CSV table of C-alpha atoms in Angstrom, one decimal:
chain,number,residue,atom,x,y,z
A,1,MET,CA,0.3,-43.8,-27.3
A,2,THR,CA,3.8,-45.4,-27.1
A,3,SER,CA,5.9,-44.5,-24.4
A,4,GLU,CA,10.1,-45.5,-24.4
A,5,LEU,CA,11.9,-46.3,-21.8
A,6,ASP,CA,15.6,-47.2,-21.2
A,7,ILE,CA,16.5,-49.2,-18.3
A,8,PHE,CA,19.7,-50.3,-16.4
A,9,VAL,CA,19.7,-53.5,-14.9
A,10,GLY,CA,23.1,-53.8,-12.5
A,11,ASN,CA,24.0,-56.1,-9.3
A,12,THR,CA,26.8,-53.7,-7.8
A,13,THR,CA,25.5,-52.4,-4.7
A,14,LEU,CA,25.7,-48.4,-4.4
A,15,ILE,CA,27.1,-47.2,-1.2
A,16,ASP,CA,26.2,-43.3,-0.5
A,17,GLU,CA,29.3,-42.3,1.7
A,18,ASP,CA,26.9,-39.0,2.9
A,19,VAL,CA,24.0,-41.5,4.1
A,20,TYR,CA,26.7,-44.4,5.3
A,21,ARG,CA,28.2,-41.4,7.5
A,22,LEU,CA,24.7,-40.6,8.7
A,23,TRP,CA,23.8,-44.2,9.4
A,24,LEU,CA,27.4,-44.3,11.3
A,25,ASP,CA,26.9,-41.5,13.3
A,26,GLY,CA,23.6,-42.9,14.8
A,27,TYR,CA,21.3,-40.6,13.0
A,28,SER,CA,17.9,-42.3,12.6
A,29,VAL,CA,15.9,-42.3,8.9
A,30,SER,CA,13.8,-39.2,9.6
A,31,ASP,CA,16.8,-37.1,10.9
A,32,ALA,CA,19.2,-38.3,8.3
A,33,VAL,CA,16.6,-37.2,5.7
A,34,ALA,CA,16.2,-34.0,7.4
A,35,LEU,CA,19.8,-33.5,8.0
A,36,ARG,CA,20.3,-34.3,3.9
A,37,VAL,CA,17.4,-31.4,3.2
A,38,ARG,CA,19.4,-29.2,4.7
A,39,SER,CA,22.5,-29.9,2.6
A,40,GLY,CA,20.3,-28.6,-0.5
A,41,ILE,CA,20.2,-32.2,-2.3
A,42,LEU,CA,16.7,-31.9,-3.2
A,43,GLU,CA,17.4,-28.7,-5.2
A,44,GLN,CA,20.6,-30.6,-6.8
A,45,THR,CA,19.1,-33.6,-7.8
A,46,GLY,CA,15.6,-32.5,-8.3
A,47,ALA,CA,14.2,-35.1,-6.4
A,48,THR,CA,11.4,-35.3,-4.2
A,49,ALA,CA,10.8,-35.8,-0.6
A,50,GLY,CA,9.2,-39.0,-1.4
A,51,VAL,CA,12.3,-40.2,-3.3
A,52,LEU,CA,14.7,-39.1,-0.7
A,53,GLN,CA,12.9,-40.9,2.4
A,54,SER,CA,13.2,-44.1,-0.2
A,55,ASP,CA,16.5,-43.5,-0.7
A,56,THR,CA,17.6,-42.9,2.6
A,57,MET,CA,15.6,-46.0,3.8
A,58,ASP,CA,17.0,-48.1,1.1
A,59,HIS,CA,20.6,-47.4,1.9
A,60,TYR,CA,19.7,-47.8,5.5
A,61,ARG,CA,18.6,-51.2,5.1
A,62,THR,CA,21.7,-52.1,3.2
A,63,PHE,CA,24.1,-50.9,5.9
A,64,HIS,CA,22.0,-53.0,8.5
A,65,MET,CA,22.6,-56.2,6.5
A,66,LEU,CA,26.1,-55.2,6.1
A,67,GLU,CA,27.0,-54.7,9.3
A,68,ARG,CA,27.5,-57.9,10.3
A,69,LEU,CA,29.9,-59.2,7.5
A,70,LEU,CA,31.3,-55.5,9.1
A,71,HIS,CA,31.9,-57.6,12.6
A,72,ALA,CA,33.9,-60.0,10.7
A,73,PRO,CA,35.7,-57.9,7.7
A,74,PRO,CA,37.3,-61.0,5.7
A,75,LYS,CA,33.7,-62.1,5.5
A,76,LEU,CA,32.8,-59.1,3.7
A,77,LEU,CA,35.4,-59.9,1.2
A,78,HIS,CA,34.5,-63.2,0.8
A,79,GLN,CA,30.4,-62.9,0.4
A,80,LEU,CA,28.7,-63.2,-2.8
A,81,ILE,CA,25.4,-61.4,-1.7
A,82,PHE,CA,26.6,-58.3,-2.1
A,83,GLN,CA,28.7,-57.1,-5.2
A,84,ILE,CA,31.2,-54.7,-3.9
A,85,PRO,CA,34.5,-53.1,-5.9
A,86,PRO,CA,37.5,-53.6,-3.6
A,87,SER,CA,38.1,-50.0,-2.8
A,88,ARG,CA,34.6,-49.2,-1.4
A,89,GLN,CA,34.7,-52.5,0.4
A,90,ALA,CA,38.0,-50.9,2.3
A,91,LEU,CA,36.0,-47.5,2.6
A,92,LEU,CA,33.3,-49.5,4.2
A,93,ILE,CA,35.6,-51.5,6.9
A,94,GLU,CA,37.5,-48.2,7.6
A,95,ARG,CA,34.9,-45.9,8.4
A,96,TYR,CA,33.1,-48.7,10.1
A,97,TYR,CA,35.6,-49.4,12.7
A,98,ALA,CA,36.7,-45.1,12.5
A,99,PHE,CA,36.4,-43.5,16.3
A,100,ASP,CA,35.7,-40.1,17.9
A,101,GLU,CA,38.9,-38.8,19.5
A,102,ALA,CA,36.2,-37.6,22.2
A,103,PHE,CA,34.9,-40.6,22.7
A,104,VAL,CA,37.9,-43.0,22.9
A,105,ARG,CA,39.4,-40.5,26.0
A,106,GLU,CA,36.4,-41.4,27.6
A,107,VAL,CA,37.0,-44.9,27.6
A,108,LEU,CA,40.5,-45.3,27.3
A,109,GLY,CA,42.5,-47.4,29.7
A,110,LYS,CA,39.1,-48.7,31.1
A,111,LYS,CA,37.7,-52.1,31.0
A,112,LEU,CA,35.9,-52.9,28.0
A,113,SER,CA,33.4,-54.2,30.3
A,114,LYS,CA,29.2,-54.5,30.7
A,115,GLY,CA,30.5,-51.8,33.5
A,116,THR,CA,31.7,-49.7,31.0
A,117,LYS,CA,29.3,-49.8,28.7
A,118,LYS,CA,26.8,-48.6,31.4
A,119,ASP,CA,28.4,-45.5,31.3
A,120,LEU,CA,27.7,-44.7,27.7
A,121,ASP,CA,24.7,-42.6,28.6
A,122,ASP,CA,26.8,-40.2,30.3
A,123,ILE,CA,29.9,-40.1,28.2
A,124,SER,CA,27.0,-39.7,24.7
A,125,THR,CA,25.7,-37.0,26.6
A,126,LYS,CA,29.0,-35.5,27.9
A,127,THR,CA,30.7,-35.6,23.9
A,128,GLY,CA,27.3,-35.0,21.8
A,129,ILE,CA,28.3,-38.0,20.2
A,130,THR,CA,24.9,-40.1,19.6
A,131,LEU,CA,24.0,-42.8,21.9
A,132,LYS,CA,23.9,-45.3,19.2
A,133,SER,CA,27.7,-44.5,17.6
A,134,CYS,CA,28.7,-44.5,20.9
A,135,ARG,CA,27.7,-48.2,21.4
A,136,ARG,CA,29.2,-48.8,17.6
A,137,GLN,CA,32.8,-47.2,19.1
A,138,PHE,CA,32.7,-49.3,22.4
A,139,ASP,CA,31.6,-52.8,20.8
A,140,ASN,CA,34.5,-52.4,18.0
A,141,PHE,CA,36.7,-51.7,20.9
A,142,LYS,CA,35.5,-54.4,22.6
A,143,ARG,CA,35.5,-57.2,19.6
A,144,VAL,CA,39.0,-56.2,18.6
A,145,PHE,CA,40.2,-56.8,22.1
A,146,LYS,CA,38.5,-60.2,22.2
A,147,VAL,CA,39.9,-61.5,19.3
A,148,VAL,CA,43.9,-60.2,19.4
A,149,GLU,CA,43.8,-60.3,23.2
A,150,GLU,CA,45.7,-64.1,23.4
A,151,MET,CA,47.1,-64.0,19.9
A,152,ARG,CA,51.1,-64.5,19.6
A,153,GLY,CA,52.8,-62.2,17.7
A,154,SER,CA,52.5,-58.3,16.8
A,155,LEU,CA,49.5,-56.4,17.9
A,156,VAL,CA,49.5,-54.6,14.6
A,157,ASP,CA,49.7,-57.1,12.3
A,158,ASN,CA,47.0,-59.7,14.0
A,159,ILE,CA,44.6,-56.7,13.8
A,160,GLN,CA,45.4,-55.8,10.1
A,161,GLN,CA,44.8,-59.7,9.2
A,162,HIS,CA,41.5,-60.1,11.3
A,163,PHE,CA,40.1,-56.7,10.6
A,164,LEU,CA,41.8,-55.3,7.5
A,165,LEU,CA,42.3,-52.0,9.3
A,166,SER,CA,44.7,-49.3,7.4
A,167,ASP,CA,48.0,-49.4,9.3
A,168,ARG,CA,47.6,-46.0,11.0
A,169,LEU,CA,43.8,-47.5,12.7
A,170,ALA,CA,45.4,-50.6,13.6
A,171,ARG,CA,47.9,-48.8,15.5
A,172,ASP,CA,45.4,-46.7,16.9
A,173,TYR,CA,43.7,-50.2,17.8
A,174,ALA,CA,46.4,-51.4,19.0
A,175,ALA,CA,47.0,-48.5,21.7
A,176,ILE,CA,43.3,-49.2,22.9
A,177,VAL,CA,43.6,-53.0,23.4
A,178,PHE,CA,47.4,-52.1,25.2
A,179,PHE,CA,45.8,-49.4,27.1
A,180,ALA,CA,42.7,-51.5,27.9
A,181,ASN,CA,44.6,-54.5,28.7
A,182,ASN,CA,47.1,-52.8,31.3
A,183,ARG,CA,44.1,-50.6,32.7
A,184,PHE,CA,46.4,-46.9,32.3
A,185,GLU,CA,44.8,-44.8,34.4
A,186,THR,CA,44.3,-42.0,31.8
A,187,GLY,CA,40.9,-40.1,33.0
A,188,LYS,CA,42.6,-38.0,36.4
A,189,LYS,CA,42.4,-33.9,36.0
A,190,LYS,CA,45.5,-33.4,35.3
A,191,LEU,CA,45.8,-35.9,32.3
A,192,GLN,CA,42.9,-34.0,30.9
A,193,TYR,CA,45.3,-31.9,28.7
A,194,LEU,CA,46.5,-35.5,27.0
A,195,SER,CA,45.4,-36.2,23.0
A,196,PHE,CA,44.3,-39.9,22.3
A,197,GLY,CA,47.2,-39.5,19.9
A,198,ASP,CA,49.9,-38.4,23.3
A,199,PHE,CA,48.9,-41.9,24.8
A,200,ALA,CA,48.6,-43.9,21.5
A,201,PHE,CA,52.3,-42.6,20.8
A,202,CYS,CA,53.8,-43.7,24.6
A,203,ALA,CA,51.7,-47.1,23.6
A,204,GLU,CA,53.4,-47.4,20.7
A,205,LEU,CA,56.6,-47.0,22.6
A,206,MET,CA,56.1,-49.3,25.4
A,207,ILE,CA,54.6,-52.4,23.2
A,208,GLN,CA,58.0,-52.1,21.1
A,209,ASN,CA,60.2,-52.0,24.2
A,210,TRP,CA,58.6,-52.5,27.4
A,211,THR,CA,56.6,-56.0,26.7
A,212,LEU,CA,57.4,-59.7,26.0
A,213,GLY,CA,57.0,-59.3,22.2
A,214,ALA,CA,60.2,-56.7,22.5
A,215,VAL,CA,62.0,-59.1,23.6
A,216,GLY,CA,61.5,-61.3,20.4
A,217,GLU,CA,61.1,-64.4,22.5
A,218,ALA,CA,58.8,-65.9,25.1
A,219,PRO,CA,59.7,-66.8,28.9
A,220,THR,CA,62.1,-69.4,29.6
A,221,ASP,CA,59.8,-71.6,31.5
A,222,PRO,CA,58.5,-74.1,28.9
A,223,ASP,CA,55.3,-74.4,31.0
A,224,SER,CA,54.3,-70.9,30.4
A,225,GLN,CA,51.2,-69.8,28.1
A,226,VAL,CA,52.5,-67.0,26.1
A,227,ASP,CA,49.8,-66.0,23.6
A,228,ASP,CA,49.2,-62.0,24.0
A,229,MET,CA,53.1,-60.7,24.1
A,230,ASP,CA,52.5,-57.7,22.3
A,231,VAL,CA,49.6,-56.9,24.9
A,232,ASP,CA,50.9,-57.6,28.3
A,233,LEU,CA,54.3,-55.9,29.9
A,234,ASP,CA,57.4,-58.1,30.7
A,235,LYS,CA,57.1,-58.6,34.1
A,236,GLU,CA,60.7,-59.6,34.2
A,237,PHE,CA,62.0,-56.6,33.0
A,238,LEU,CA,59.6,-54.6,35.8
A,239,GLN,CA,60.9,-56.6,38.3
A,240,ASP,CA,64.3,-56.2,36.9
A,241,LEU,CA,63.5,-52.1,37.3
A,242,LYS,CA,64.1,-52.4,40.9
A,243,GLU,CA,67.9,-53.0,40.4
A,244,LEU,CA,67.9,-49.1,39.0
A,245,LYS,CA,67.4,-47.2,42.8
A,246,VAL,CA,70.8,-47.8,43.4
A,247,LEU,CA,71.1,-44.5,41.2
A,248,VAL,CA,69.4,-42.3,44.1
A,249,ALA,CA,69.7,-44.9,46.9
A,250,ASP,CA,73.8,-44.2,46.5
A,251,LYS,CA,74.4,-40.6,47.3
A,252,ASP,CA,78.1,-40.9,46.0
A,253,LEU,CA,76.6,-42.2,42.2
A,254,LEU,CA,73.7,-39.7,42.8
A,255,ASP,CA,76.2,-36.8,43.3
A,256,LEU,CA,78.3,-38.0,40.4
A,257,HIS,CA,75.6,-38.6,38.1
A,258,LYS,CA,74.3,-34.6,38.8
A,259,SER,CA,78.0,-33.4,38.1
A,260,LEU,CA,78.2,-35.4,34.9
A,261,VAL,CA,75.3,-34.0,33.6
A,262,CYS,CA,75.6,-30.2,34.7
A,263,THR,CA,79.1,-30.0,33.9
A,264,THR,CA,78.0,-31.2,30.1
A,265,LEU,CA,75.0,-29.0,30.0
A,266,ARG,CA,76.5,-25.4,31.7
A,267,GLY,CA,75.8,-22.6,29.3
A,268,LYS,CA,73.4,-24.8,27.2
A,269,LEU,CA,70.0,-24.9,28.9
A,270,GLY,CA,68.1,-21.2,29.4
A,271,VAL,CA,67.0,-23.0,33.0
A,272,PHE,CA,70.5,-24.2,34.0
A,273,SER,CA,70.0,-22.8,37.7
A,274,GLU,CA,66.0,-24.7,38.1
A,275,MET,CA,67.8,-27.9,36.6
A,276,GLU,CA,70.9,-28.1,39.1
A,277,ALA,CA,68.5,-26.8,41.9
A,278,ASN,CA,66.0,-29.9,41.3
A,279,PHE,CA,68.3,-32.3,39.7
A,280,LYS,CA,68.0,-34.6,42.3
A,281,ASN,CA,64.2,-34.4,43.1
A,282,LEU,CA,63.8,-34.9,39.4
A,283,SER,CA,66.7,-38.2,39.3
A,284,ARG,CA,64.6,-39.7,42.4
A,285,GLY,CA,61.2,-39.3,40.6
A,286,LEU,CA,62.3,-40.6,37.2
A,287,VAL,CA,64.1,-43.6,38.9
A,288,ASN,CA,61.6,-44.3,41.6
A,289,VAL,CA,58.4,-44.6,38.9
A,290,ALA,CA,60.4,-47.1,37.4
A,291,ALA,CA,61.0,-49.3,40.8
A,292,LYS,CA,57.5,-49.4,41.5
A,293,LEU,CA,56.2,-50.9,38.5
A,294,THR,CA,55.8,-54.0,40.1
A,295,HIS,CA,52.6,-53.5,41.5
A,296,ASN,CA,49.4,-53.2,39.1
A,297,LYS,CA,48.0,-50.1,40.8
A,298,ASP,CA,51.8,-48.0,39.9
A,299,VAL,CA,51.5,-49.5,36.3
A,300,ARG,CA,48.0,-48.0,36.1
A,301,ASP,CA,49.3,-44.9,37.6
A,302,LEU,CA,52.1,-44.5,35.5
A,303,PHE,CA,51.5,-41.2,33.9
A,304,VAL,CA,49.8,-39.8,36.5
A,305,ASP,CA,53.2,-40.2,38.2
A,306,LEU,CA,55.3,-38.8,34.9
A,307,VAL,CA,52.9,-35.7,35.3
A,308,GLU,CA,53.4,-35.4,39.0
A,309,LYS,CA,57.3,-36.3,39.1
A,310,PHE,CA,58.8,-34.7,35.9
A,311,VAL,CA,56.3,-32.8,33.5
A,312,GLU,CA,54.5,-30.7,36.5
A,313,PRO,CA,58.1,-29.4,38.3
A,314,CYS,CA,59.5,-28.4,35.1
A,315,ARG,CA,56.5,-26.8,34.2
A,316,SER,CA,56.5,-24.8,37.1
A,317,ASP,CA,59.8,-23.8,36.1
A,318,HIS,CA,58.6,-22.9,32.3
A,319,TRP,CA,61.4,-24.9,30.8
A,320,PRO,CA,61.1,-24.7,27.2
A,321,LEU,CA,60.8,-28.1,25.5
A,322,ASN,CA,64.1,-27.9,23.9
A,323,ASP,CA,65.8,-27.8,27.4
A,324,VAL,CA,63.5,-30.7,28.2
A,325,ARG,CA,64.8,-32.9,25.5
A,326,LEU,CA,68.6,-31.8,26.1
A,327,PHE,CA,68.2,-32.9,30.0
A,328,LEU,CA,66.6,-36.2,29.0
A,329,ASN,CA,69.1,-36.9,26.6
A,330,GLN,CA,71.7,-36.0,28.8
A,331,TYR,CA,70.5,-37.6,31.9
A,332,SER,CA,69.8,-40.8,30.1
A,333,ALA,CA,73.2,-40.9,28.2
A,334,SER,CA,75.4,-39.7,31.1
A,335,VAL,CA,74.7,-43.3,33.3
A,336,HIS,CA,77.2,-44.6,30.9
A,337,SER,CA,79.8,-43.0,32.5
A,338,LEU,CA,78.8,-44.0,36.2
A,339,ASP,CA,81.7,-46.6,37.0
A,340,GLY,CA,79.7,-48.2,39.6
A,341,PHE,CA,76.7,-48.4,37.8
A,342,ARG,CA,75.7,-52.0,36.4
A,343,HIS,CA,72.5,-52.2,34.8
A,344,GLN,CA,73.2,-50.3,31.4
A,345,ALA,CA,71.2,-52.7,29.1
A,346,LEU,CA,68.2,-52.0,31.9
A,347,TRP,CA,68.4,-48.6,32.1
A,348,ASP,CA,68.3,-48.0,28.3
A,349,ARG,CA,65.7,-49.8,27.6
A,350,TYR,CA,64.0,-47.6,30.6
A,351,MET,CA,64.7,-44.6,29.5
A,352,GLY,CA,64.5,-45.0,25.7
A,353,THR,CA,61.0,-45.4,26.0
A,354,LEU,CA,60.4,-43.0,29.3
A,355,CYS,CA,62.0,-39.8,27.3
A,356,GLY,CA,60.3,-40.4,24.0
A,357,CYS,CA,57.1,-40.5,26.3
A,358,LEU,CA,57.6,-37.9,28.5
A,359,LEU,CA,58.7,-35.2,25.8
A,360,ARG,CA,55.3,-36.2,24.3
A,361,LEU,CA,53.6,-35.5,27.6
A,362,TYR,CA,55.7,-32.5,27.9
A,363,HIS,CA,53.4,-29.5,26.5
A,364,ASP,CA,55.5,-26.1,27.8
């Protein structure tokens, strides 16, 4: 008896997105098989449990071999072992470097070191994310940080060039690198209501306005080796912020500033009385935050201070978000009418970023 068999031979590497997700999530082969069975794949395909087991193991072997290439994505594009279409390559890279919101919130602002890596067991238990997935995400953060921390130029562009990530994911990684480098505190109880997106939004504003890269040039010292212009805050700018203290130290300037703001906002704020009564405390809080940024500890505590000095007082008086926006706009703009104040450009560079951050941090 003669049997006919149709055979198709190809060398394109097949990628099952669902199995890839299970592998990225840190499931073992047996757990992945169980989850695939539960999804109804045997009924849908008519496959046997043995075939499903073999198929899953085969995919896992492929992903393990691809992983070393994913550590340096340009290598995946230029290698010849795996024939993977460009769209599939992009998917593999993007999903490998994707991360869980719950995980990044636990490590954001912490040093990407062995000490933090030792905490991954606890983070896994707390978040419900498998330890293997936690390790992958942490190692990705650390890998990107190590590659770009001393590079000259745009942090986002450098990440995209070396890791081939989408614009959105590259911006998220830029925020992670920026927070890790400057060690901003994000774990305090009073900051738990803030999402990674809130912090990433603020990071982008600070990178654009408060770093050496923001001013478009390296320091005047020819011996200064500035390689990480988008990663480090501009120390000269932070030192200059002490000049803003005159706004609250000079009683006449403080009174005039309050008068200008109150005159403009009278009848426009639902919380005008509360604003008028608390103006000087709010102003001192915002200016003193600036004046203290010469110290590393105060830089690290920036978000704690903003919540304590501005967000919480306004929240306790039930300020609507729109009133916060009106106040910050007028508070910032009215300084230009203070004849005795000589640091307008410095003020604008500080408050332009701070207003954006405060509006993002304020959840009324």
